Amino acid sequence: MKLPSEKHAGQLLTRIEDVGNPWLDAGIVPFSTLNYNERYPTELLNWSDWYPANLVTECFPGQFRNWFYSLLSLATMMRYDETDDPEQKKPFCTLLGHRLVMDELGRAMHKSDGTAIWFEEAAEQLGVDTLRWMYLAQNPAADLRFGLRHPDEPVTLNTPEGPISETKEGLPTCKVTSTPADEIRRQVLIPLWNSYAFFVNYAVLDGFDPTLEQVPVSDRPEIDRWVLSRLQELTQTSRAAYEAFDAPHAMQAAAEFIDDLSNWYIRRNRKRFWRARTDAHSASGDSPGAKWDADKLAAYQTLYEVLLTLSKLLAPAIPFLTERMYRNLVEGAEQPISVHLCGYPEVDASKLDPELNWKTQQVQALVTLGHRLREVSELRVRQPLAELRFAAADAKQAAAIEQYADVIADELNVKQVTRAANLDDLVSYTYKPNLKTLGPKYGKLLNKIKNDLPQLDPALLAPLRAGQV
């Protein structure tokens, strides 16, 4: 078919009859690159061993009508005459579509205006483990606010291959900043590294040997059993999350555990590591462990197990930091040379204690509320207070708090922790009328209601507060 051109008078345009969408090429990949037409096993590749793909992931807004659709349609076409079973035709087992990557302010990034961030710039200035955590922790249903590129601030980057001042595309490397990346380092990576550094520094000073005979877990202090139980809980959560392709859940659980490890376990146990080994007299015999106090050794063995297991749990997310931790922790031991050659940790049910985890969580929640009350009242923790009073509607929760009253008192610097009979003993209520609601109904009486309501006996209005009237 020939059509006259409206733009160029006198010229004829010829229609190309067969036009292929380039996404068809992407959709046929599972067949075109995996020897689909060679219906026999080969030494290097057998098509049926690799089809369907376990996971396909790409940006959802741009791909659901392109790559995802072409994969489905071409898989249906290619296997049309072979089977009627949809399970045999599907090109992937799991599809993860995610939203867009934007700059820190929620704007699109473009090469044309210099706002697009290049990998070299982000990797060297923000850190590759930081980037991985940022992506994995992001809810795929929401746009990722990544960072900002400053095109007017060129920088020289120190890479493993040497200093560079240009990207591989020939553009000048510029300064990149990211508030989300800063938060990940502050809340996750730095506390993790500080926990590891704390252990290593004192382990070297004390000459800790991880091959020493283990102090039975049942003989260790409760806080040791708690952190080991939390470790099993994290292992359980991480395995389930990764198997469900739910990386954000795994990252959230890991971040919470790192906070527990750094801000609760290590902080509350520093003195056990500080105590000199020469003060120990509880062990006996000629074995190397005889010079160790059982409590101090239990602290080291507990923290060592936690850090070693944590390096394996987090290896898929932050491979470089965990590799450095792992290699130093197992140096000289009969262990795989890399954390990435280790099997993923399994849950040790004998160390999992959900009841202990729950009790400690109640204590931590009350301590957090206590610190907030101090902040609101501008009373620093170093200022001792006579009493902390609390109320709990749940008897089990109240019992847990009373069981650990000494821990709470120590955390909040109060002399005693006392349970109140009910919340009314701690809180005073003020009742005010809703003028917009009562005005049309009571008219001239509204002024009297407004004046008299605050004067009524709170006990008289208690049923109203409880929703009983």
Tab-separated table of N, CA, C and O in Angstrom, residues 105-165:
chain	number	residue	atom	x	y	z
A	105	LEU	N	12.934	13.930	46.524
A	105	LEU	CA	11.765	14.800	46.633
A	105	LEU	C	10.567	14.254	45.877
A	105	LEU	O	9.552	14.934	45.752
A	106	GLY	N	10.694	13.040	45.334
A	106	GLY	CA	9.586	12.423	44.621
A	106	GLY	C	9.488	12.815	43.166
A	106	GLY	O	8.443	12.615	42.540
A	107	ARG	N	10.570	13.361	42.606
A	107	ARG	CA	10.562	13.772	41.205
A	107	ARG	C	11.288	12.739	40.354
A	107	ARG	O	12.189	12.046	40.823
A	108	ALA	N	10.892	12.649	39.074
A	108	ALA	CA	11.573	11.754	38.145
A	108	ALA	C	12.997	12.256	37.903
A	108	ALA	O	13.262	13.468	37.909
A	109	MET	N	13.927	11.326	37.686
A	109	MET	CA	15.322	11.687	37.421
A	109	MET	C	15.619	11.475	35.938
A	109	MET	O	15.239	10.445	35.362
A	110	HIS	N	16.290	12.447	35.329
A	110	HIS	CA	16.533	12.405	33.884
A	110	HIS	C	18.002	12.671	33.565
A	110	HIS	O	18.670	13.458	34.244
A	111	LYS	N	18.480	12.033	32.506
A	111	LYS	CA	19.839	12.297	32.031
A	111	LYS	C	19.952	13.716	31.495
A	111	LYS	O	20.985	14.376	31.653
A	112	SER	N	18.885	14.181	30.852
A	112	SER	CA	18.944	15.465	30.161
A	112	SER	C	19.211	16.643	31.087
A	112	SER	O	19.889	17.603	30.703
A	113	ASP	N	18.697	16.605	32.312
A	113	ASP	CA	18.905	17.731	33.234
A	113	ASP	C	19.959	17.423	34.295
A	113	ASP	O	20.138	18.200	35.239
A	114	GLY	N	20.632	16.266	34.155
A	114	GLY	CA	21.719	15.943	35.074
A	114	GLY	C	21.290	15.417	36.420
A	114	GLY	O	22.115	15.305	37.332
A	115	THR	N	19.999	15.059	36.570
A	115	THR	CA	19.525	14.575	37.877
A	115	THR	C	19.576	13.055	38.001
A	115	THR	O	19.375	12.519	39.091
A	116	ALA	N	19.813	12.348	36.901
A	116	ALA	CA	19.913	10.888	36.951
A	116	ALA	C	21.192	10.493	37.695
A	116	ALA	O	22.278	10.986	37.401
A	117	ILE	N	21.048	9.601	38.655
A	117	ILE	CA	22.184	9.163	39.469
A	117	ILE	C	22.781	7.911	38.842
A	117	ILE	O	22.076	6.921	38.617
A	118	TRP	N	24.091	7.945	38.592
A	118	TRP	CA	24.766	6.813	37.979
A	118	TRP	C	25.261	5.861	39.061
A	118	TRP	O	25.535	6.257	40.192
A	119	PHE	N	25.368	4.593	38.674
A	119	PHE	CA	25.711	3.569	39.659
A	119	PHE	C	27.028	3.887	40.367
A	119	PHE	O	27.119	3.763	41.592
A	120	GLU	N	28.051	4.265	39.611
A	120	GLU	CA	29.349	4.541	40.232
A	120	GLU	C	29.225	5.609	41.309
A	120	GLU	O	29.846	5.522	42.371
A	121	GLU	N	28.426	6.631	41.020
A	121	GLU	CA	28.271	7.739	41.972
A	121	GLU	C	27.600	7.263	43.261
A	121	GLU	O	28.041	7.578	44.364
A	122	ALA	N	26.521	6.481	43.104
A	122	ALA	CA	25.793	6.014	44.282
A	122	ALA	C	26.601	4.979	45.052
A	122	ALA	O	26.663	5.012	46.288
A	123	ALA	N	27.242	4.054	44.336
A	123	ALA	CA	27.969	2.965	44.997
A	123	ALA	C	29.111	3.493	45.847
A	123	ALA	O	29.306	3.060	46.986
A	124	GLU	N	29.866	4.429	45.328
A	124	GLU	CA	31.049	4.918	46.037
A	124	GLU	C	30.712	5.930	47.119
A	124	GLU	O	31.415	6.033	48.116
A	125	GLN	N	29.623	6.674	46.946
A	125	GLN	CA	29.313	7.720	47.929
A	125	GLN	C	28.295	7.282	48.985
A	125	GLN	O	28.321	7.779	50.108
A	126	LEU	N	27.413	6.360	48.626
A	126	LEU	CA	26.399	5.902	49.577
A	126	LEU	C	26.716	4.528	50.135
A	126	LEU	O	26.309	4.206	51.247
A	127	GLY	N	27.442	3.698	49.375
A	127	GLY	CA	27.786	2.358	49.826
A	127	GLY	C	26.881	1.308	49.209
A	127	GLY	O	25.649	1.454	49.213
A	128	VAL	N	27.477	0.233	48.685
A	128	VAL	CA	26.689	-0.771	47.978
A	128	VAL	C	25.765	-1.544	48.923
A	128	VAL	O	24.635	-1.886	48.560
A	129	ASP	N	26.227	-1.844	50.136
A	129	ASP	CA	25.351	-2.538	51.085
A	129	ASP	C	24.180	-1.646	51.487
A	129	ASP	O	23.058	-2.122	51.680
A	130	THR	N	24.440	-0.356	51.604
A	130	THR	CA	23.364	0.590	51.918
A	130	THR	C	22.322	0.592	50.817
A	130	THR	O	21.111	0.585	51.088
A	131	LEU	N	22.773	0.584	49.565
A	131	LEU	CA	21.845	0.586	48.428
A	131	LEU	C	21.002	-0.684	48.424
A	131	LEU	O	19.790	-0.637	48.184
A	132	ARG	N	21.648	-1.819	48.675
A	132	ARG	CA	20.919	-3.080	48.662
A	132	ARG	C	19.841	-3.090	49.748
A	132	ARG	O	18.710	-3.517	49.521
A	133	TRP	N	20.202	-2.645	50.950
A	133	TRP	CA	19.210	-2.607	52.029
A	133	TRP	C	18.060	-1.673	51.668
A	133	TRP	O	16.886	-1.971	51.934
A	134	MET	N	18.388	-0.534	51.064
A	134	MET	CA	17.373	0.433	50.692
A	134	MET	C	16.346	-0.177	49.743
A	134	MET	O	15.131	-0.039	49.921
A	135	TYR	N	16.829	-0.891	48.720
A	135	TYR	CA	15.929	-1.509	47.751
A	135	TYR	C	15.136	-2.653	48.379
A	135	TYR	O	13.929	-2.783	48.161
A	136	LEU	N	15.810	-3.509	49.152
A	136	LEU	CA	15.140	-4.679	49.713
A	136	LEU	C	14.102	-4.300	50.766
A	136	LEU	O	13.097	-4.985	50.930
A	137	ALA	N	14.360	-3.225	51.505
A	137	ALA	CA	13.436	-2.818	52.571
A	137	ALA	C	12.246	-2.029	52.047
A	137	ALA	O	11.279	-1.801	52.779
A	138	GLN	N	12.294	-1.626	50.784
A	138	GLN	CA	11.248	-0.771	50.231
A	138	GLN	C	9.976	-1.559	49.923
A	138	GLN	O	10.028	-2.649	49.352
A	139	ASN	N	8.838	-1.005	50.304
A	139	ASN	CA	7.544	-1.577	49.913
A	139	ASN	C	7.408	-1.435	48.399
A	139	ASN	O	7.381	-0.328	47.874
A	140	PRO	N	7.319	-2.554	47.658
A	140	PRO	CA	7.287	-2.448	46.196
A	140	PRO	C	6.052	-1.740	45.657
A	140	PRO	O	6.018	-1.352	44.495
A	141	ALA	N	5.046	-1.550	46.499
A	141	ALA	CA	3.832	-0.866	46.046
A	141	ALA	C	3.978	0.654	46.071
A	141	ALA	O	3.092	1.367	45.601
A	142	ALA	N	5.085	1.156	46.610
A	142	ALA	CA	5.305	2.607	46.715
A	142	ALA	C	6.586	2.996	45.998
A	142	ALA	O	7.529	2.206	45.907
A	143	ASP	N	6.630	4.212	45.476
A	143	ASP	CA	7.840	4.721	44.827
A	143	ASP	C	8.981	4.805	45.836
A	143	ASP	O	8.774	5.179	46.992
A	144	LEU	N	10.174	4.460	45.388
A	144	LEU	CA	11.361	4.564	46.233
A	144	LEU	C	11.950	5.963	46.097
A	144	LEU	O	12.313	6.389	44.995
A	145	ARG	N	12.037	6.691	47.209
A	145	ARG	CA	12.691	8.004	47.221
A	145	ARG	C	14.188	7.754	47.432
A	145	ARG	O	14.609	7.433	48.536
A	146	PHE	N	14.977	7.877	46.382
A	146	PHE	CA	16.355	7.411	46.419
A	146	PHE	C	17.332	8.441	46.988
A	146	PHE	O	17.969	8.213	48.005
A	147	GLY	N	17.488	9.561	46.324
A	147	GLY	CA	18.463	10.564	46.759
A	147	GLY	C	18.491	11.731	45.798
A	147	GLY	O	17.579	11.923	44.992
A	148	LEU	N	19.550	12.516	45.870
A	148	LEU	CA	19.690	13.701	45.009
A	148	LEU	C	21.077	13.726	44.396
A	148	LEU	O	22.078	13.461	45.069
A	149	ARG	N	21.139	14.047	43.104
A	149	ARG	CA	22.423	14.269	42.429
A	149	ARG	C	22.610	15.771	42.278
A	149	ARG	O	21.694	16.492	41.904
A	150	HIS	N	23.821	16.231	42.562
A	150	HIS	CA	24.119	17.663	42.490
A	150	HIS	C	25.030	17.901	41.294
A	150	HIS	O	26.267	17.823	41.396
A	151	PRO	N	24.438	18.192	40.112
A	151	PRO	CA	25.228	18.290	38.878
A	151	PRO	C	26.247	19.427	38.879
A	151	PRO	O	27.172	19.419	38.069
A	152	ASP	N	26.078	20.396	39.782
A	152	ASP	CA	27.017	21.519	39.842
A	152	ASP	C	28.189	21.258	40.794
A	152	ASP	O	29.016	22.146	41.008
A	153	GLU	N	28.246	20.033	41.365
A	153	GLU	CA	29.321	19.709	42.306
A	153	GLU	C	30.057	18.444	41.866
A	153	GLU	O	29.817	17.357	42.393
A	154	PRO	N	30.951	18.564	40.894
A	154	PRO	CA	31.715	17.388	40.440
A	154	PRO	C	32.662	16.881	41.535
A	154	PRO	O	33.186	17.674	42.329
A	155	VAL	N	32.851	15.563	41.587
A	155	VAL	CA	33.736	14.958	42.577
A	155	VAL	C	34.561	13.864	41.909
A	155	VAL	O	34.187	13.320	40.876
A	156	THR	N	35.712	13.579	42.506
A	156	THR	CA	36.530	12.453	42.076
A	156	THR	C	36.253	11.292	43.010
A	156	THR	O	36.315	11.434	44.231
A	157	LEU	N	35.930	10.130	42.440
A	157	LEU	CA	35.549	8.969	43.230
A	157	LEU	C	36.703	7.980	43.306
A	157	LEU	O	37.349	7.697	42.292
A	158	ASN	N	36.948	7.460	44.497
A	158	ASN	CA	37.972	6.436	44.677
A	158	ASN	C	37.319	5.064	44.564
A	158	ASN	O	36.618	4.622	45.474
A	159	THR	N	37.531	4.396	43.440
A	159	THR	CA	36.939	3.087	43.184
A	159	THR	C	37.996	1.997	43.337
A	159	THR	O	39.196	2.299	43.394
A	160	PRO	N	37.585	0.726	43.382
A	160	PRO	CA	38.575	-0.364	43.441
A	160	PRO	C	39.544	-0.356	42.277
A	160	PRO	O	40.660	-0.856	42.386
A	161	GLU	N	39.138	0.229	41.138
A	161	GLU	CA	40.018	0.308	39.971
A	161	GLU	C	40.844	1.589	39.948
A	161	GLU	O	41.599	1.828	39.003
A	162	GLY	N	40.682	2.422	40.977
A	162	GLY	CA	41.413	3.684	41.032
A	162	GLY	C	40.485	4.874	40.942
A	162	GLY	O	39.273	4.725	40.750
A	163	PRO	N	41.025	6.106	41.093
A	163	PRO	CA	40.197	7.314	41.055
A	163	PRO	C	39.556	7.508	39.680
A	163	PRO	O	40.185	7.253	38.651
A	164	ILE	N	38.307	7.940	39.662
A	164	ILE	CA	37.627	8.271	38.416
A	164	ILE	C	36.937	9.616	38.559
A	164	ILE	O	36.509	9.999	39.650
A	165	SER	N	36.865	10.339	37.441
A	165	SER	CA	36.159	11.621	37.417
A	165	SER	C	35.034	11.619	36.409
A	165	SER	O	34.352	12.628	36.235
